[in-house]
Short mmCIF file of C-alpha atoms in Angstrom, two decimals:
data_model
loop_
_atom_site.label_atom_id
_atom_site.label_comp_id
_atom_site.label_asym_id
_atom_site.label_seq_id
_atom_site.Cartn_x
_atom_site.Cartn_y
_atom_site.Cartn_z
CA MET A 79 -20.32 -24.44 12.77
CA VAL A 80 -18.15 -22.31 10.51
CA GLU A 81 -14.41 -22.80 10.86
CA TRP A 82 -12.26 -19.69 10.74
CA THR A 83 -8.50 -19.74 10.32
CA ASP A 84 -6.40 -17.25 12.29
CA SER A 85 -5.61 -15.51 9.05
CA GLU A 86 -9.29 -15.09 8.17
CA ARG A 87 -10.10 -13.71 11.61
CA ALA A 88 -7.22 -11.26 11.33
CA ILE A 89 -8.26 -10.08 7.88
CA ILE A 90 -11.86 -9.49 8.93
CA ASN A 91 -10.91 -7.78 12.18
CA ASP A 92 -8.48 -5.54 10.31
CA ILE A 93 -11.15 -4.39 7.90
CA PHE A 94 -13.52 -3.47 10.75
CA ALA A 95 -10.76 -1.83 12.78
CA THR A 96 -10.34 1.02 10.30
CA LEU A 97 -13.90 1.09 8.96
CA ASP A 98 -15.67 4.43 8.70
CA TYR A 99 -19.17 3.17 9.42
CA GLU A 100 -20.91 6.30 8.20
CA GLU A 101 -19.03 6.57 4.95
CA ILE A 102 -19.05 2.88 4.06
CA GLY A 103 -22.60 2.30 5.32
CA ARG A 104 -23.96 5.18 3.28
CA LYS A 105 -22.01 4.24 0.18
CA SER A 106 -22.99 0.57 0.33
CA LEU A 107 -26.71 1.08 0.78
CA THR A 108 -26.93 3.85 -1.82
CA ARG A 109 -24.94 1.77 -4.28
CA CYS A 110 -27.31 -1.16 -3.73
CA LEU A 111 -30.37 1.03 -4.35
CA ILE A 112 -28.79 2.44 -7.51
CA VAL A 113 -27.30 -0.71 -9.02
CA TYR A 114 -30.26 -2.92 -8.08
CA PRO A 115 -33.22 -0.53 -8.22
CA TRP A 116 -35.78 -3.16 -7.24
CA THR A 117 -34.34 -3.00 -3.73
CA GLN A 118 -35.93 0.45 -3.44
CA ARG A 119 -39.23 -1.32 -2.85
CA TYR A 120 -38.32 -1.64 0.83
CA PHE A 121 -37.61 2.04 1.27
CA GLY A 122 -40.92 3.65 0.40
CA ALA A 123 -40.91 5.64 3.64
CA PHE A 124 -37.40 6.98 3.16
CA GLY A 125 -38.13 10.05 1.08
CA ASN A 126 -36.70 11.00 -2.29
CA LEU A 127 -35.19 8.07 -4.23
CA TYR A 128 -35.88 9.59 -7.62
CA ASN A 129 -32.43 9.16 -9.16
CA ALA A 130 -28.84 8.35 -8.26
CA ALA A 131 -28.09 11.92 -7.15
CA THR A 132 -31.06 12.17 -4.80
CA ILE A 133 -30.39 8.70 -3.40
CA MET A 134 -26.78 9.62 -2.65
CA ALA A 135 -27.91 12.85 -0.96
CA ASN A 136 -30.72 11.25 1.05
CA PRO A 137 -29.97 11.58 4.78
CA LEU A 138 -32.45 8.87 5.85
CA ILE A 139 -30.75 6.37 3.58
CA ALA A 140 -27.34 7.44 4.84
CA ALA A 141 -28.41 6.92 8.45
CA HIS A 142 -29.88 3.54 7.63
CA GLY A 143 -26.69 2.48 5.88
CA THR A 144 -24.75 3.27 9.05
CA LYS A 145 -27.25 1.28 11.10
CA ILE A 146 -26.91 -1.75 8.82
CA LEU A 147 -23.14 -1.66 9.01
CA HIS A 148 -23.19 -1.48 12.81
CA GLY A 149 -25.42 -4.53 12.63
CA LEU A 150 -22.43 -6.40 11.26
CA ASP A 151 -20.55 -5.71 14.49
CA ARG A 152 -22.55 -8.44 16.11
CA ALA A 153 -21.32 -10.98 13.62
CA LEU A 154 -17.76 -9.76 14.15
CA LYS A 155 -18.06 -10.20 17.93
CA ASN A 156 -19.70 -13.63 17.56
CA MET A 157 -17.91 -15.14 14.62
CA ASP A 158 -18.27 -18.62 16.01
CA ASP A 159 -22.06 -18.43 16.18
CA ILE A 160 -23.28 -16.00 13.55
CA LYS A 161 -26.22 -18.28 12.82
CA ASN A 162 -27.83 -17.78 16.22
CA THR A 163 -26.66 -14.20 16.59
CA TYR A 164 -28.92 -13.22 13.71
CA ALA A 165 -31.89 -15.52 14.38
CA GLU A 166 -34.06 -12.67 15.62
CA LEU A 167 -32.99 -10.27 12.87
CA SER A 168 -33.74 -12.96 10.32
CA LEU A 169 -37.28 -13.34 11.63
CA LEU A 170 -37.68 -9.57 11.56
CA HIS A 171 -36.67 -9.35 7.92
CA SER A 172 -38.93 -12.25 7.06
CA ASP A 173 -42.07 -11.61 9.07
CA LYS A 174 -42.11 -7.86 9.52
CA LEU A 175 -40.07 -6.34 6.73
CA HIS A 176 -40.85 -9.01 4.12
CA VAL A 177 -37.48 -8.68 2.41
CA ASP A 178 -36.61 -11.19 -0.31
CA PRO A 179 -33.49 -12.80 1.19
CA ASP A 180 -31.78 -12.93 -2.19
CA ASN A 181 -31.35 -9.17 -1.82
CA PHE A 182 -29.05 -9.66 1.17
CA ARG A 183 -26.52 -11.11 -1.24
CA LEU A 184 -26.79 -8.02 -3.45
CA LEU A 185 -26.19 -5.64 -0.54
CA ALA A 186 -23.25 -7.79 0.55
CA ASP A 187 -21.79 -7.55 -2.97
CA CYS A 188 -22.16 -3.76 -2.93
CA LEU A 189 -20.45 -3.59 0.46
CA THR A 190 -17.61 -5.67 -0.97
CA VAL A 191 -17.26 -3.33 -3.95
CA VAL A 192 -17.24 -0.22 -1.73
CA ILE A 193 -14.58 -1.68 0.52
CA ALA A 194 -12.57 -2.81 -2.49
CA ALA A 195 -12.72 0.70 -3.94
CA LYS A 196 -11.59 2.14 -0.60
CA MET A 197 -8.72 -0.31 -0.09
CA GLY A 198 -7.54 -0.48 -3.69
CA ALA A 199 -4.63 -2.86 -4.14
CA ALA A 200 -4.77 -3.68 -0.41
CA PHE A 201 -7.99 -5.55 -1.10
CA THR A 202 -5.99 -8.56 -2.20
CA VAL A 203 -7.32 -11.83 -3.52
CA ASP A 204 -6.98 -13.42 -0.08
CA THR A 205 -8.72 -10.46 1.55
CA GLN A 206 -11.60 -10.84 -0.88
CA VAL A 207 -11.93 -14.55 -0.12
CA ALA A 208 -12.03 -14.07 3.66
CA TRP A 209 -14.34 -11.07 3.44
CA GLN A 210 -16.76 -12.82 1.09
CA LYS A 211 -16.78 -15.88 3.33
CA PHE A 212 -17.71 -13.69 6.30
CA LEU A 213 -20.49 -11.96 4.38
CA SER A 214 -21.85 -15.21 3.00
CA VAL A 215 -22.19 -16.58 6.52
CA VAL A 216 -24.01 -13.40 7.54
CA VAL A 217 -26.29 -13.57 4.49
CA SER A 218 -27.04 -17.21 5.14
CA ALA A 219 -27.86 -16.52 8.81
CA LEU A 220 -30.17 -13.66 7.86
CA GLY A 221 -32.09 -15.91 5.49
CA ARG A 222 -32.22 -18.86 7.78
CA GLN A 223 -35.41 -18.17 9.73
CA TYR A 224 -37.58 -17.55 6.70
CA HIS A 225 -40.51 -19.94 6.58
CA MET B 198 -31.64 -1.47 -20.89
CA LEU B 199 -28.72 0.87 -21.15
CA SER B 200 -29.12 4.61 -21.41
CA LYS B 201 -26.95 6.70 -23.72
CA ARG B 202 -24.92 7.96 -20.75
CA GLU B 203 -24.41 4.44 -19.47
CA LYS B 204 -23.10 3.30 -22.83
CA GLU B 205 -20.66 6.23 -22.77
CA LEU B 206 -19.49 5.30 -19.26
CA ILE B 207 -18.92 1.72 -20.33
CA ILE B 208 -16.88 2.68 -23.38
CA GLU B 209 -14.88 5.15 -21.27
CA ILE B 210 -13.96 2.49 -18.74
CA TRP B 211 -12.95 -0.17 -21.27
CA THR B 212 -10.92 2.34 -23.25
CA ARG B 213 -8.99 3.18 -20.10
CA LEU B 214 -8.44 -0.48 -19.35
CA THR B 215 -7.36 -1.64 -22.80
CA PRO B 216 -3.66 -0.78 -22.27
CA VAL B 217 -3.64 -2.94 -19.11
CA ALA B 218 -6.04 -5.55 -20.43
CA ASP B 219 -3.82 -8.48 -19.47
CA ARG B 220 -3.32 -7.30 -15.89
CA ILE B 221 -6.99 -6.52 -15.31
CA GLY B 222 -8.23 -9.71 -16.92
CA ALA B 223 -5.70 -11.86 -15.08
CA GLU B 224 -6.63 -10.27 -11.74
CA ALA B 225 -10.35 -10.81 -12.31
CA LEU B 226 -9.71 -14.44 -13.21
CA LEU B 227 -7.45 -14.98 -10.21
CA ARG B 228 -10.06 -13.48 -7.88
CA MET B 229 -12.65 -15.79 -9.36
CA PHE B 230 -10.48 -18.91 -9.10
CA THR B 231 -9.65 -18.16 -5.47
CA SER B 232 -13.13 -17.09 -4.33
CA TYR B 233 -14.95 -19.80 -6.25
CA PRO B 234 -12.63 -22.79 -6.59
CA GLY B 235 -15.18 -24.69 -8.69
CA THR B 236 -14.39 -22.34 -11.55
CA LYS B 237 -10.86 -23.76 -11.78
CA THR B 238 -12.24 -27.02 -13.11
CA TYR B 239 -12.45 -25.51 -16.56
CA PHE B 240 -8.73 -24.74 -16.63
CA SER B 241 -7.02 -27.96 -15.66
CA HIS B 242 -5.11 -27.81 -18.93
CA MET B 243 -3.61 -24.41 -18.18
CA ASP B 244 -1.18 -22.86 -15.73
CA ILE B 245 -3.40 -20.42 -13.85
CA THR B 246 -1.00 -19.54 -11.07
CA PRO B 247 -0.61 -15.79 -10.40
CA ARG B 248 1.23 -13.91 -13.13
CA SER B 249 1.51 -16.98 -15.36
CA ALA B 250 1.69 -16.41 -19.10
CA HIS B 251 -1.53 -18.40 -19.60
CA LEU B 252 -3.41 -16.29 -17.08
CA LEU B 253 -2.23 -13.00 -18.56
CA SER B 254 -2.98 -14.09 -22.10
CA LEU B 255 -6.45 -15.35 -21.24
CA GLY B 256 -7.14 -12.26 -19.15
CA GLN B 257 -6.15 -10.05 -22.04
CA LYS B 258 -8.39 -11.92 -24.50
CA ILE B 259 -11.39 -11.56 -22.21
CA VAL B 260 -10.92 -7.86 -21.50
CA LEU B 261 -10.33 -7.07 -25.17
CA ALA B 262 -13.51 -8.97 -26.09
CA LEU B 263 -15.44 -7.02 -23.46
CA ALA B 264 -13.96 -3.76 -24.75
CA GLU B 265 -14.76 -4.61 -28.35
CA GLY B 266 -18.33 -5.59 -27.52
CA SER B 267 -18.92 -2.31 -25.70
CA LYS B 268 -18.41 -0.34 -28.91
CA ASP B 269 -21.64 -1.68 -30.41
CA ILE B 270 -23.81 -3.08 -27.64
CA ALA B 271 -26.91 -3.20 -29.80
CA ASN B 272 -25.23 -5.80 -32.00
CA LEU B 273 -23.75 -8.12 -29.41
CA MET B 274 -25.69 -11.08 -30.81
CA THR B 275 -23.89 -10.67 -34.12
CA SER B 276 -20.43 -9.68 -32.92
CA LEU B 277 -20.32 -12.42 -30.27
CA ALA B 278 -21.65 -15.22 -32.50
CA PRO B 279 -18.31 -17.05 -32.77
CA LEU B 280 -17.74 -16.75 -29.01
CA GLN B 281 -21.28 -17.97 -28.36
CA THR B 282 -20.60 -21.12 -30.34
CA TYR B 283 -17.25 -21.62 -28.64
CA HIS B 284 -18.67 -21.28 -25.10
CA ALA B 285 -21.74 -23.40 -25.83
CA TYR B 286 -20.35 -26.29 -27.77
CA GLN B 287 -16.71 -26.48 -26.84
CA LEU B 288 -16.21 -24.95 -23.43
CA ARG B 289 -19.69 -25.82 -22.13
CA ILE B 290 -19.29 -23.62 -19.09
CA GLN B 291 -22.06 -23.86 -16.49
CA PRO B 292 -23.80 -20.53 -17.09
CA ASN B 293 -23.83 -19.42 -13.43
CA ASN B 294 -20.07 -19.02 -13.74
CA PHE B 295 -20.52 -15.98 -15.95
CA LYS B 296 -22.09 -14.25 -12.95
CA LEU B 297 -19.17 -15.22 -10.75
CA PHE B 298 -16.67 -13.85 -13.26
CA SER B 299 -18.70 -10.65 -13.71
CA HIS B 300 -18.68 -10.09 -9.96
CA CYS B 301 -14.91 -10.54 -9.76
CA MET B 302 -14.41 -8.24 -12.75
CA ILE B 303 -16.43 -5.60 -10.93
CA VAL B 304 -14.37 -6.03 -7.76
CA THR B 305 -11.20 -5.70 -9.87
CA LEU B 306 -12.53 -2.50 -11.41
CA ALA B 307 -13.36 -1.15 -7.94
CA CYS B 308 -9.83 -1.82 -6.71
CA PHE B 309 -8.33 -0.30 -9.84
CA MET B 310 -10.55 2.77 -10.09
CA GLY B 311 -11.36 3.51 -6.44
CA ASP B 312 -13.82 6.38 -6.12
CA ARG B 313 -13.96 6.80 -9.88
CA PHE B 314 -15.96 3.57 -9.97
CA THR B 315 -19.09 5.49 -9.06
CA PRO B 316 -22.47 3.85 -8.39
CA SER B 317 -23.58 4.90 -11.88
CA SER B 318 -20.52 3.32 -13.47
CA HIS B 319 -21.06 0.22 -11.37
CA ALA B 320 -24.71 -0.02 -12.43
CA ALA B 321 -23.83 0.47 -16.10
CA MET B 322 -21.04 -2.09 -15.98
CA ASP B 323 -23.17 -4.62 -14.09
CA LYS B 324 -25.87 -4.31 -16.76
CA TYR B 325 -23.36 -4.59 -19.57
CA LEU B 326 -21.70 -7.68 -18.10
CA SER B 327 -25.12 -9.28 -17.55
CA ALA B 328 -26.10 -8.60 -21.16
CA PHE B 329 -22.75 -9.88 -22.40
CA SER B 330 -23.10 -13.05 -20.30
CA ALA B 331 -26.66 -13.61 -21.49
CA VAL B 332 -25.57 -13.37 -25.11
CA LEU B 333 -22.65 -15.74 -24.51
CA GLY B 334 -25.05 -18.26 -23.01
CA GLU B 335 -27.66 -17.98 -25.78
CA LYS B 336 -26.67 -21.13 -27.62
CA PHE B 337 -26.37 -23.34 -24.56
CA ARG B 338 -29.81 -24.83 -25.05
#
């Protein structure tokens, strides 16, 4: 089981408390598709991904970004058992969506960068550590049911 | 593979950062040391506490090297030759650490530049840092 200090819980809760899910979700997913273009392979049915501009203007991608970010709410509400919280989602990504789990790490990194850009100097070293720990637990849980 | 526009973006960013090279470099290093404590093992001989002279000086060296390299990306193998030798034979840094530093540099840039660190800039910088790291690691084996 992952141990969380009070400080870590506070930092992560604070970030979610003021999070604009639509803005951050859209920005994170589009950034991932642009910076790591191979991730576009999973979005064949999402319309125009021709270049950075069309990706950033794509409403289906924006909606999906929001959906992904809301998916993180479950981890936030169940920080002491993220592993089991995502067991079903992990199987979905493995057996139905066939997503290479290494890409979860890339999306997590993009989310970190977007939040860092939004928070500026407030995204301190300690904030980064706590946030990355949270995301790494999520990423690990999502990859856990692959077989 | 970097496009012409990406090379321009990279040069633009490093030019803007050169005056604060020590601050940016030190912050990236500090983020790396705190997020990935294993990376501190290479610096047991230095004072790497926040705002230390060692940290600022090292940070500055790294950022200036990155800035310099960006001016002629096609010739990184030549311009980085001395640094390649240094990292391979003297420092002998486990190559995965270059990725960790690159990530923390990108986070530092995001904090510093906010919205101006667009996805295109991010992509260009990520590619540049990967290329730079690959060249630095060339002589490892």
